[in-house]
mmCIF file of C-alpha atoms in Angstrom:
data_model
loop_
_atom_site.group_PDB
_atom_site.id
_atom_site.type_symbol
_atom_site.label_atom_id
_atom_site.label_comp_id
_atom_site.label_asym_id
_atom_site.label_seq_id
_atom_site.Cartn_x
_atom_site.Cartn_y
_atom_site.Cartn_z
ATOM 1 C CA MET A 1228 13.561 -4.781 25.485
ATOM 2 C CA ASN A 1229 11.330 -6.348 28.135
ATOM 3 C CA GLY A 1230 13.111 -9.682 27.919
ATOM 4 C CA LEU A 1231 13.212 -9.869 24.116
ATOM 5 C CA VAL A 1232 16.055 -9.357 21.668
ATOM 6 C CA PHE A 1233 15.153 -7.614 18.394
ATOM 7 C CA VAL A 1234 17.233 -7.689 15.218
ATOM 8 C CA THR A 1235 16.666 -6.239 11.755
ATOM 9 C CA LEU A 1236 18.467 -7.717 8.770
ATOM 10 C CA ASN A 1237 18.943 -6.381 5.239
ATOM 11 C CA ILE A 1238 17.302 -9.180 3.247
ATOM 12 C CA PRO A 1239 15.614 -7.755 0.106
ATOM 13 C CA GLY A 1240 13.208 -9.445 -2.242
ATOM 14 C CA SER A 1241 13.942 -10.297 -5.842
ATOM 15 C CA ASN A 1242 16.023 -13.350 -4.912
ATOM 16 C CA ASN A 1243 18.027 -11.453 -2.300
ATOM 17 C CA ASN A 1244 19.831 -9.574 -5.103
ATOM 18 C CA LEU A 1245 21.525 -12.746 -6.380
ATOM 19 C CA GLY A 1246 21.822 -14.137 -9.885
ATOM 20 C CA ARG A 1247 21.494 -11.024 -12.047
ATOM 21 C CA THR A 1248 24.958 -9.531 -12.492
ATOM 22 C CA ALA A 1249 28.427 -10.194 -11.123
ATOM 23 C CA GLU A 1250 28.357 -6.852 -9.295
ATOM 24 C CA MET A 1251 25.028 -7.681 -7.631
ATOM 25 C CA ASP A 1252 26.353 -11.120 -6.667
ATOM 26 C CA ARG A 1253 29.340 -9.482 -4.936
ATOM 27 C CA GLU A 1254 26.976 -7.101 -3.116
ATOM 28 C CA HIS A 1255 24.894 -10.091 -2.025
ATOM 29 C CA ALA A 1256 27.955 -11.890 -0.626
ATOM 30 C CA ARG A 1257 29.192 -8.858 1.368
ATOM 31 C CA ARG A 1258 25.724 -7.990 2.691
ATOM 32 C CA MET A 1259 24.919 -11.555 3.699
ATOM 33 C CA ALA A 1260 28.233 -11.898 5.546
ATOM 34 C CA ALA A 1261 27.296 -8.777 7.531
ATOM 35 C CA ASN A 1262 23.744 -10.085 8.095
ATOM 36 C CA PHE A 1263 25.064 -13.399 9.390
ATOM 37 C CA ASP A 1264 27.437 -11.606 11.786
ATOM 38 C CA TRP A 1265 24.578 -9.397 13.013
ATOM 39 C CA LEU A 1266 22.257 -12.404 13.483
ATOM 40 C CA ASP A 1267 25.001 -14.337 15.300
ATOM 41 C CA GLU A 1268 25.366 -11.393 17.689
ATOM 42 C CA ALA A 1269 21.605 -11.197 18.296
ATOM 43 C CA VAL A 1270 21.407 -14.922 19.078
ATOM 44 C CA ALA A 1271 24.412 -14.617 21.402
ATOM 45 C CA GLN A 1272 22.709 -11.689 23.175
ATOM 46 C CA ALA A 1273 19.476 -13.676 23.540
ATOM 47 C CA GLU A 1274 21.378 -16.573 25.046
ATOM 48 C CA ALA A 1275 23.625 -14.477 27.328
ATOM 49 C CA ARG A 1276 20.706 -12.468 28.693
ATOM 50 C CA ASP A 1277 18.467 -15.525 29.008
ATOM 51 C CA ALA A 1278 15.964 -13.643 26.872
ATOM 52 C CA LEU A 1279 12.375 -14.778 26.584
ATOM 53 C CA GLY A 1280 12.718 -14.854 22.810
ATOM 54 C CA LEU A 1281 14.113 -13.348 19.628
ATOM 55 C CA VAL A 1282 12.313 -11.186 17.054
ATOM 56 C CA ILE A 1283 13.790 -10.961 13.546
ATOM 57 C CA PHE A 1284 12.604 -8.411 10.971
ATOM 58 C CA VAL A 1285 13.431 -8.621 7.242
ATOM 59 C CA GLN A 1286 11.760 -7.375 4.068
ATOM 60 C CA ALA A 1287 11.883 -10.433 1.814
ATOM 61 C CA ASN A 1288 9.924 -13.629 1.912
ATOM 62 C CA PRO A 1289 12.865 -16.057 2.106
ATOM 63 C CA GLY A 1290 10.954 -18.857 0.401
ATOM 64 C CA PHE A 1291 10.602 -21.358 3.227
ATOM 65 C CA ASP A 1292 8.673 -23.566 0.810
ATOM 66 C CA GLY A 1293 11.084 -22.957 -2.068
ATOM 67 C CA ASN A 1294 11.934 -19.828 -4.012
ATOM 68 C CA PRO A 1295 9.634 -19.632 -7.040
ATOM 69 C CA ARG A 1296 10.409 -15.955 -7.661
ATOM 70 C CA ARG A 1297 13.990 -16.459 -8.825
ATOM 71 C CA ARG A 1298 14.956 -16.376 -12.477
ATOM 72 C CA PRO A 1299 15.320 -19.720 -14.250
ATOM 73 C CA GLY A 1300 18.833 -21.025 -13.727
ATOM 74 C CA ALA A 1301 19.650 -18.507 -10.991
ATOM 75 C CA PRO A 1302 20.884 -19.804 -7.630
ATOM 76 C CA ASP A 1303 18.473 -19.603 -4.700
ATOM 77 C CA GLY A 1304 19.388 -16.301 -3.040
ATOM 78 C CA PHE A 1305 17.830 -17.353 0.267
ATOM 79 C CA LEU A 1306 19.135 -20.918 0.596
ATOM 80 C CA GLU A 1307 22.053 -20.107 2.912
ATOM 81 C CA PHE A 1308 19.863 -17.729 4.947
ATOM 82 C CA ARG A 1309 17.294 -20.473 5.583
ATOM 83 C CA LYS A 1310 20.099 -22.828 6.640
ATOM 84 C CA VAL A 1311 21.491 -20.247 9.080
ATOM 85 C CA LEU A 1312 18.014 -19.582 10.504
ATOM 86 C CA ALA A 1313 17.565 -23.323 11.083
ATOM 87 C CA MET A 1314 20.976 -23.570 12.739
ATOM 88 C CA HIS A 1315 20.130 -20.731 15.122
ATOM 89 C CA ALA A 1316 16.638 -22.076 15.852
ATOM 90 C CA ASP A 1317 18.169 -25.437 16.702
ATOM 91 C CA TRP A 1318 20.773 -23.823 18.955
ATOM 92 C CA LEU A 1319 18.685 -21.178 20.744
ATOM 93 C CA ARG A 1320 15.571 -23.246 21.537
ATOM 94 C CA LYS A 1321 13.643 -20.131 22.542
ATOM 95 C CA PRO A 1322 10.608 -18.638 20.809
ATOM 96 C CA ILE A 1323 11.595 -16.849 17.609
ATOM 97 C CA LEU A 1324 9.231 -14.514 15.770
ATOM 98 C CA PHE A 1325 10.287 -13.933 12.157
ATOM 99 C CA VAL A 1326 8.489 -10.969 10.561
ATOM 100 C CA HIS A 1327 8.584 -10.160 6.851
ATOM 101 C CA GLY A 1328 6.594 -8.587 4.053
ATOM 102 C CA ASP A 1329 7.366 -8.883 0.337
ATOM 103 C CA THR A 1330 4.714 -11.259 -0.995
ATOM 104 C CA HIS A 1331 1.854 -9.251 0.565
ATOM 105 C CA ARG A 1332 -0.056 -12.169 2.041
ATOM 106 C CA PHE A 1333 -0.951 -12.217 5.732
ATOM 107 C CA ARG A 1334 -0.019 -15.491 7.338
ATOM 108 C CA VAL A 1335 1.160 -16.938 10.611
ATOM 109 C CA ASP A 1336 2.804 -20.349 10.488
ATOM 110 C CA GLN A 1337 5.805 -22.478 11.439
ATOM 111 C CA PRO A 1338 7.560 -22.872 8.054
ATOM 112 C CA LEU A 1339 11.164 -23.450 9.150
ATOM 113 C CA ILE A 1340 12.032 -27.141 8.896
ATOM 114 C CA ASP A 1341 14.459 -28.839 11.260
ATOM 115 C CA PRO A 1342 16.851 -30.703 8.943
ATOM 116 C CA LYS A 1343 17.453 -33.304 11.662
ATOM 117 C CA THR A 1344 13.805 -34.337 11.986
ATOM 118 C CA GLY A 1345 12.140 -33.052 8.819
ATOM 119 C CA LEU A 1346 9.522 -31.397 11.051
ATOM 120 C CA PRO A 1347 8.854 -27.680 11.563
ATOM 121 C CA PHE A 1348 10.559 -25.958 14.483
ATOM 122 C CA SER A 1349 7.592 -25.368 16.804
ATOM 123 C CA HIS A 1350 9.301 -22.400 18.479
ATOM 124 C CA PHE A 1351 9.901 -20.545 15.166
ATOM 125 C CA THR A 1352 6.868 -18.541 14.047
ATOM 126 C CA ARG A 1353 6.634 -16.566 10.836
ATOM 127 C CA LEU A 1354 4.416 -13.495 10.602
ATOM 128 C CA GLU A 1355 4.042 -12.261 7.047
ATOM 129 C CA VAL A 1356 2.316 -8.896 7.087
ATOM 130 C CA ASP A 1357 -0.181 -7.594 4.570
ATOM 131 C CA GLY A 1358 1.028 -5.395 1.743
ATOM 132 C CA SER A 1359 -0.245 -3.417 -1.190
ATOM 133 C CA PRO A 1360 -2.969 -3.411 -2.319
ATOM 134 C CA PHE A 1361 -4.276 -4.883 0.971
ATOM 135 C CA VAL A 1362 -2.704 -2.653 3.588
ATOM 136 C CA ASN A 1363 -3.534 -3.619 7.138
ATOM 137 C CA TRP A 1364 -1.855 -3.944 10.515
ATOM 138 C CA ALA A 1365 -0.945 -6.745 12.875
ATOM 139 C CA ARG A 1366 -0.733 -6.662 16.656
ATOM 140 C CA VAL A 1367 1.764 -8.851 18.445
ATOM 141 C CA THR A 1368 1.216 -9.356 22.149
ATOM 142 C CA VAL A 1369 3.974 -10.838 24.274
ATOM 143 C CA ASP A 1370 2.788 -12.938 27.193
ATOM 144 C CA PRO A 1371 5.645 -14.442 29.242
ATOM 145 C CA GLY A 1372 3.150 -16.550 31.190
ATOM 146 C CA SER A 1373 1.694 -18.228 28.112
ATOM 147 C CA ALA A 1374 2.850 -21.428 26.445
ATOM 148 C CA GLU A 1375 3.039 -19.396 23.232
ATOM 149 C CA LEU A 1376 5.078 -16.277 23.938
ATOM 150 C CA PHE A 1377 3.785 -14.366 20.892
ATOM 151 C CA ARG A 1378 0.067 -13.868 20.238
ATOM 152 C CA ILE A 1379 -0.656 -12.403 16.811
ATOM 153 C CA GLN A 1380 -3.844 -10.624 15.804
ATOM 154 C CA ARG A 1381 -4.610 -9.394 12.310
ATOM 155 C CA GLY A 1382 -5.946 -5.876 12.338
ATOM 156 C CA GLN A 1383 -9.018 -4.458 10.744
ATOM 157 C CA VAL A 1384 -8.556 -1.127 8.994
ATOM 158 C CA PRO A 1385 -9.086 1.481 10.394
ATOM 159 C CA PHE A 1386 -7.422 1.066 13.739
#
């Protein structure tokens, strides 16, 4: 839409449904394989169409700074997802807006680290939206003429 590619992925909180039961671990593996296929397709579309950028929506906070919400001894349910995001950010080299909820803390940052340099990908921006009990809205403006494609404004209830 208007030069952007949008993709939604099924990435739930609670450690991405990994590390509780064998059945949940199998669900995690099947769902993540489908998510990775869907994300691969979105990145391919963004590249083929010479899109301005890519917007990714998920529910969970994937723990860019580690995954403190997992159970002791459980594997990190988001580790492979973060690696795949970094691989695609390295490949695409276009602005990526990653939107999630889950931990209910509004923030805008560049948390995805390039494993080659150890520095954040400057073209990967995370928007974590507010959540209960602090419900609010965020406005994202797309400006193709700006150095930063996505401009993010935190709302003030009511709108």
